[in-house]
PDB file of C-alpha atoms in Angstrom:
ATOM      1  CA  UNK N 774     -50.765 141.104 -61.712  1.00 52.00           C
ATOM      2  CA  UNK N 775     -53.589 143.377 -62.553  1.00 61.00           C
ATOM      3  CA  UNK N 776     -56.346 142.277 -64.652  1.00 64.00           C
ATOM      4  CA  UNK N 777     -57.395 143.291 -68.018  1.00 79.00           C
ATOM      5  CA  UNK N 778     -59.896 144.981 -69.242  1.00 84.00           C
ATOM      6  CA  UNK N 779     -63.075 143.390 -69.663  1.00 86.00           C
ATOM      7  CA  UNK N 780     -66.033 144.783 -71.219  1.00 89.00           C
ATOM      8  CA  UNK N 781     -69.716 144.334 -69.461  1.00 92.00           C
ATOM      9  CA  UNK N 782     -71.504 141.346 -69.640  1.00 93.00           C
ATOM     10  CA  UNK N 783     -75.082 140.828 -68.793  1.00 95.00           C
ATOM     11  CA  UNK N 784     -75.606 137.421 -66.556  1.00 94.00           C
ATOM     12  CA  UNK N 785     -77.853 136.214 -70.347  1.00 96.00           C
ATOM     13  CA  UNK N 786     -74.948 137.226 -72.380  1.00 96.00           C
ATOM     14  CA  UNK N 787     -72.939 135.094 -69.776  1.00 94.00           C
ATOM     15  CA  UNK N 788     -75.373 132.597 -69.963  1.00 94.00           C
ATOM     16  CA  UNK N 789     -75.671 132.478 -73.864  1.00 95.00           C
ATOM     17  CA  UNK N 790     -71.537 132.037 -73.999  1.00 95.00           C
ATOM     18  CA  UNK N 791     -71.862 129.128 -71.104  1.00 93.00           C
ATOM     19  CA  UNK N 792     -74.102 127.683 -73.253  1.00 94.00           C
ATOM     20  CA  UNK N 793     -71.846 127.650 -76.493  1.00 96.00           C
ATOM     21  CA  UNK N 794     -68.717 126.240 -74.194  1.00 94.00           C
ATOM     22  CA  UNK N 795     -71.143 123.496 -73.032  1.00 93.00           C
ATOM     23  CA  UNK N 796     -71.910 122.420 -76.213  1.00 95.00           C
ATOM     24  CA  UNK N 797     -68.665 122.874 -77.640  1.00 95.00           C
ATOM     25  CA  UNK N 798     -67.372 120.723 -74.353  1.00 93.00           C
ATOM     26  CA  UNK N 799     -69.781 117.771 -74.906  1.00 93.00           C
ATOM     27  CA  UNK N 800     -69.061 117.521 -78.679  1.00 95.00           C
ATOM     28  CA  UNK N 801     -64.973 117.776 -77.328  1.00 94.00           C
ATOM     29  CA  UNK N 802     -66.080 114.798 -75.219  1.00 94.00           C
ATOM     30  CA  UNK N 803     -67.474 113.030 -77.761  1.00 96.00           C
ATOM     31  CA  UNK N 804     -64.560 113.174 -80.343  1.00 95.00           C
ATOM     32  CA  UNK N 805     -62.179 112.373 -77.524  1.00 94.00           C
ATOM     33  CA  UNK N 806     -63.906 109.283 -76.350  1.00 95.00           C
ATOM     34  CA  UNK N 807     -64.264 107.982 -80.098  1.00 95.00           C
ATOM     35  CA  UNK N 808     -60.513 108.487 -80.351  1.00 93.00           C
ATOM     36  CA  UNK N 809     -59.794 106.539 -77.529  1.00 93.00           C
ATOM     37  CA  UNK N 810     -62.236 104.040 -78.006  1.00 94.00           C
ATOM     38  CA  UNK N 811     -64.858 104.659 -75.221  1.00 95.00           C
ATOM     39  CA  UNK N 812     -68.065 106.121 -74.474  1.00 96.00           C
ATOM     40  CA  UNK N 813     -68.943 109.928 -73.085  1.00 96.00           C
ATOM     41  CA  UNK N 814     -69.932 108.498 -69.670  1.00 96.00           C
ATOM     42  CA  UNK N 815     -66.898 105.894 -69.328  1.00 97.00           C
ATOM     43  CA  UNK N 816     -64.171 108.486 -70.406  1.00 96.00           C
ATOM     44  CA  UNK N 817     -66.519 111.059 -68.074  1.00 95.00           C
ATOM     45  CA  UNK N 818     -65.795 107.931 -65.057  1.00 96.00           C
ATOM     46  CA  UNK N 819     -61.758 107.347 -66.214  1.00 96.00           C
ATOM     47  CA  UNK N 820     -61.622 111.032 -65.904  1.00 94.00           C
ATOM     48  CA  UNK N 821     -62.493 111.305 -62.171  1.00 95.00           C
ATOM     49  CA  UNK N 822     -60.477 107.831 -61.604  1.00 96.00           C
ATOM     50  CA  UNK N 823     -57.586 109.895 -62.784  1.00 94.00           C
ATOM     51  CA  UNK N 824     -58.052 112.863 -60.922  1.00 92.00           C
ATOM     52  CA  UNK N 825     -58.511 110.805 -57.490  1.00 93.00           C
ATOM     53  CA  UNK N 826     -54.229 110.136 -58.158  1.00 88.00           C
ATOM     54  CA  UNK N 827     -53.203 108.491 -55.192  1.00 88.00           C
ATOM     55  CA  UNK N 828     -56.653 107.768 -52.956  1.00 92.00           C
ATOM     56  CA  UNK N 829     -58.237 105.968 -55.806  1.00 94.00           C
ATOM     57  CA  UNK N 830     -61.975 106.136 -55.631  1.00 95.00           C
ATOM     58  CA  UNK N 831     -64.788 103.048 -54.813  1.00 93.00           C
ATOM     59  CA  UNK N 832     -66.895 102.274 -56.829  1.00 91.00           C
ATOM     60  CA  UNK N 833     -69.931 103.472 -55.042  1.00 91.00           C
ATOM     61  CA  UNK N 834     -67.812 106.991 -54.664  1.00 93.00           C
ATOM     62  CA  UNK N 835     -67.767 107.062 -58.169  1.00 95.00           C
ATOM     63  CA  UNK N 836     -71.082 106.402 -58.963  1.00 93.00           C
ATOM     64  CA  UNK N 837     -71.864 109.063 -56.390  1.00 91.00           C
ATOM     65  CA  UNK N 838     -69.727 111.594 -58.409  1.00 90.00           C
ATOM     66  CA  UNK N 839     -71.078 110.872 -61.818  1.00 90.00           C
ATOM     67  CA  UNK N 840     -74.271 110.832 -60.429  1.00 85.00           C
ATOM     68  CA  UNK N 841     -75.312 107.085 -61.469  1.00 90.00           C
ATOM     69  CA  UNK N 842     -76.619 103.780 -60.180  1.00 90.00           C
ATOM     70  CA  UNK N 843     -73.852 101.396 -59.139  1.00 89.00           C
ATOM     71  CA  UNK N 844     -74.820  99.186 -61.370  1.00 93.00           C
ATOM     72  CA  UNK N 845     -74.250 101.264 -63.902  1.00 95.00           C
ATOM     73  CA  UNK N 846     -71.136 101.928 -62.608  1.00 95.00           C
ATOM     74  CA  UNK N 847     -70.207  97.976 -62.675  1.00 95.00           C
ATOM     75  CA  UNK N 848     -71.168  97.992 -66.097  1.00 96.00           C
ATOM     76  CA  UNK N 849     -68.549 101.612 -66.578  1.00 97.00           C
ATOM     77  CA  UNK N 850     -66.045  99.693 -64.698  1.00 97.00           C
ATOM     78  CA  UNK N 851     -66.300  96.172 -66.881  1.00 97.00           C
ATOM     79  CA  UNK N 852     -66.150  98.125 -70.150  1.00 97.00           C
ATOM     80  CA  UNK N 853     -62.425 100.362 -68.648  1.00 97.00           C
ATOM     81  CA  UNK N 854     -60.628  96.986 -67.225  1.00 96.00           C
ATOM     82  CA  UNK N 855     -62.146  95.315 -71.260  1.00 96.00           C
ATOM     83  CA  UNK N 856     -60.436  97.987 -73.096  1.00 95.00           C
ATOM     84  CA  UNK N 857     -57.723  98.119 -70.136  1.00 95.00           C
ATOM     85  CA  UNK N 858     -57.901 101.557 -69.308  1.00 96.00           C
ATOM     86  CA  UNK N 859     -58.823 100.915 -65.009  1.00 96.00           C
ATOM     87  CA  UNK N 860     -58.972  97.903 -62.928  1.00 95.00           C
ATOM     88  CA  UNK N 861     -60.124  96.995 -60.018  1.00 94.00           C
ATOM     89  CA  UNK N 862     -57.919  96.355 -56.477  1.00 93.00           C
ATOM     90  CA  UNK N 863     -59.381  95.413 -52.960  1.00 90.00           C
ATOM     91  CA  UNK N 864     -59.536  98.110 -50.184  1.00 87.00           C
ATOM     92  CA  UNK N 865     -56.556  97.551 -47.942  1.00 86.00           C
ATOM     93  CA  UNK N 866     -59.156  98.747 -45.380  1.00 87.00           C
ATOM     94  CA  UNK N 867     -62.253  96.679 -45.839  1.00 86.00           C
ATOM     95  CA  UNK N 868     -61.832  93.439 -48.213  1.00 81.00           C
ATOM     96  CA  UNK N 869     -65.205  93.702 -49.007  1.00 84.00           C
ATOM     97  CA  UNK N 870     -65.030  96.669 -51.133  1.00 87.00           C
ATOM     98  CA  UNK N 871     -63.022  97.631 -54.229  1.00 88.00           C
ATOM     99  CA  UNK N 872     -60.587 100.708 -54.976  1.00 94.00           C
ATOM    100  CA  UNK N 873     -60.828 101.754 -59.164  1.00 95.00           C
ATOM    101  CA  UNK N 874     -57.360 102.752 -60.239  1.00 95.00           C
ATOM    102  CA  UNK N 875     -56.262 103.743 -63.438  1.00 94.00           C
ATOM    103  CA  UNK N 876     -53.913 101.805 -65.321  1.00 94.00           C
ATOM    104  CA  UNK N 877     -50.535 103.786 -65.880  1.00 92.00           C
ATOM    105  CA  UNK N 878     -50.345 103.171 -69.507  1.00 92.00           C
ATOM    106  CA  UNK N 879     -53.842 104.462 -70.219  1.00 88.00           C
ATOM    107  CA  UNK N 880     -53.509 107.545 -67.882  1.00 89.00           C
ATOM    108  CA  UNK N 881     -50.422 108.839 -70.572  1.00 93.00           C
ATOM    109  CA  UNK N 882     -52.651 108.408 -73.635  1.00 91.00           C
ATOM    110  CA  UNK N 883     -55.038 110.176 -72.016  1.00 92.00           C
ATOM    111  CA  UNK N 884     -53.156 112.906 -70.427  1.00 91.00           C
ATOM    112  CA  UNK N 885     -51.780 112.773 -74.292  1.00 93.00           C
ATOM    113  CA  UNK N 886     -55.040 114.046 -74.940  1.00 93.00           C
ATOM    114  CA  UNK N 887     -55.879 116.354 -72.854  1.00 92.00           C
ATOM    115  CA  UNK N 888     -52.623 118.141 -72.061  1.00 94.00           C
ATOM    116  CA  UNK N 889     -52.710 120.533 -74.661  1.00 95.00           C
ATOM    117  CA  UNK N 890     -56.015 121.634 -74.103  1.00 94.00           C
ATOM    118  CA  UNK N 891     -55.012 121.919 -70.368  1.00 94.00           C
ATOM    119  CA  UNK N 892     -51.708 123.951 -71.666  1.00 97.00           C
ATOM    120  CA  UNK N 893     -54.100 126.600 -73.767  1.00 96.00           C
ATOM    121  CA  UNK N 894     -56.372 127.259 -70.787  1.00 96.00           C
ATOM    122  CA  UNK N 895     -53.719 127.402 -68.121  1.00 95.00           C
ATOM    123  CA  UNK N 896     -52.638 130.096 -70.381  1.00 96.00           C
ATOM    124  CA  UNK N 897     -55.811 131.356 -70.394  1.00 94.00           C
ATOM    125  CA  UNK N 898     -55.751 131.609 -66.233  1.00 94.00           C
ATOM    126  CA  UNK N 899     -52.586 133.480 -66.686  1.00 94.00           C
ATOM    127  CA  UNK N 900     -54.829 136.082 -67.856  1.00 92.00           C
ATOM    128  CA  UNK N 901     -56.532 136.848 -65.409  1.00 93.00           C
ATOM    129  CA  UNK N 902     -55.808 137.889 -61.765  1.00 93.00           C
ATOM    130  CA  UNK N 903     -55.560 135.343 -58.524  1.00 94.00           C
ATOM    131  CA  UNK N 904     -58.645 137.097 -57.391  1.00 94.00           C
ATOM    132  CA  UNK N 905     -60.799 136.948 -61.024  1.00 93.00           C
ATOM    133  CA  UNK N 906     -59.626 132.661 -60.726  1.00 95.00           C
ATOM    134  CA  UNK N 907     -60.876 132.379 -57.764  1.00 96.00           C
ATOM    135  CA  UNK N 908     -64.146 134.090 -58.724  1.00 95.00           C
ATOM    136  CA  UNK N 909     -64.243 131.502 -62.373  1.00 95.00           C
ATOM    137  CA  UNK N 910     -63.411 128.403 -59.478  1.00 96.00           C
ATOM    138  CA  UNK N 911     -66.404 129.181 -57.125  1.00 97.00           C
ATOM    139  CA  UNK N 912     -68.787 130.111 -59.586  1.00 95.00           C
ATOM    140  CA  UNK N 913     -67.852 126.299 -61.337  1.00 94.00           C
ATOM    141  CA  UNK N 914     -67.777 124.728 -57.777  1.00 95.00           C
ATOM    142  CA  UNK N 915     -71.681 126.366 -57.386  1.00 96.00           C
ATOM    143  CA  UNK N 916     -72.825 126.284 -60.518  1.00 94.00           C
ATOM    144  CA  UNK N 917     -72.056 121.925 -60.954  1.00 90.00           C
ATOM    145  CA  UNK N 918     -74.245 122.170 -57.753  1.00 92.00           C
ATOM    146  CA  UNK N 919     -76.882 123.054 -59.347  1.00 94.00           C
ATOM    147  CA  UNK N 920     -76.585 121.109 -62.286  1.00 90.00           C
ATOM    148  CA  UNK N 921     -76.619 118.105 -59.878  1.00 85.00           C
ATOM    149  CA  UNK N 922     -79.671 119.317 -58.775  1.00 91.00           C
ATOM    150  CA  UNK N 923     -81.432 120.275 -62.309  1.00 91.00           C
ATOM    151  CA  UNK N 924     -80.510 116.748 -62.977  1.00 85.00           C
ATOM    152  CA  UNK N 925     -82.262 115.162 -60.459  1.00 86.00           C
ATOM    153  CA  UNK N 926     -85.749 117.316 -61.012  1.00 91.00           C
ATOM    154  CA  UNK N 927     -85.472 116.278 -64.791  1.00 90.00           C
ATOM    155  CA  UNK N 928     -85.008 112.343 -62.996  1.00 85.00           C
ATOM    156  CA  UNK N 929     -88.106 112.794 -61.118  1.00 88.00           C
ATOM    157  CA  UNK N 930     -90.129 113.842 -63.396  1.00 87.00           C
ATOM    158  CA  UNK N 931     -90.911 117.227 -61.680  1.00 86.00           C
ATOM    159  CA  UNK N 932     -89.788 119.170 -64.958  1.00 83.00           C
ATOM    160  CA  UNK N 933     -92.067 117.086 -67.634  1.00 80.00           C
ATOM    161  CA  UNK N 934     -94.841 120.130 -67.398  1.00 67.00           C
ATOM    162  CA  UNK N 935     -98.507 119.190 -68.408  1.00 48.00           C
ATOM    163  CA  UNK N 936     -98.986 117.876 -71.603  1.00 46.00           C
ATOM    164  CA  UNK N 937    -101.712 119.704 -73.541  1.00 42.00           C
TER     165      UNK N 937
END
């Protein structure tokens, strides 16, 4: 497959057009979650609960992931098994800890969802070369890196500037 053309971008033109998806994204988010009946940072959890398939996640892996406290994970995880979209199982390895799986009835309404979108930008993929995806994958994989870490100089503090 050969890719198409594409015309030149400057990295603020990129930039300016990650922007728009990012705000398009969290107002997706936000319309999805009301549909289903949860919060941004709960569906943001049942979402990575779901994608862990068939190692399903602890709890303190999860709050690692989503980058919050574990209690605020409890409090994520009391809200899914409420509205009966995850529960919790023991670790067949260590009693004292807990697996988060997804329950199979809420993982097809969500996949409901979400497949279409999925559908329209796996077509989207199609354009573009094995090479060009590869190049969209690592720039995501580096670029959440340093949102993790813009996120935690906002949490310190380090960001707030001197107030004049």
């Amino acid at each position: 497959m050969h890719g198409k053309f594409r015309p030149a971008a400057t990295a603020e033109e990129a930039l300016s057009r990650m922007d728009q998806f990012v705000a398009l994204g969290i107002v997706g988010q936000q319309e999805v979650a009301q549909r289903l009946g949860l919060n941004v940072t709960d569906l943001t959890c049942l979402g990575h609960i779901l994608g862990a398939g068939e190692n399903p996640l602890g709890a303190g892996d999860l709050a690692e992931l989503v980058d919050l406290t574990t209690g605020a994970v409890t409090g994520v995880l009391n809200r899914l098994e409420r509205a009966g979209y995850a529960r919790r199982q023991p670790d067949p390895a260590d009693r004292r800890r807990v697996r988060v799986v997804a329950e199979q009835a809420a993982a097809v309404r969500i996949f409901a969802v979400y497949q279409p979108f999925y559908d329209r930008l796996g077509a989207l993929f199609a354009d573009y070369t094995p090479d060009e995806v590869a190049v969209i994958a690592d720039w995501f994989e580096r670029a959440a890196a340093e949102v993790r870490a813009h996120c935690a100089q906002v949490r310190s503090g380090e960001l707030d500037g001197e107030q004049g």
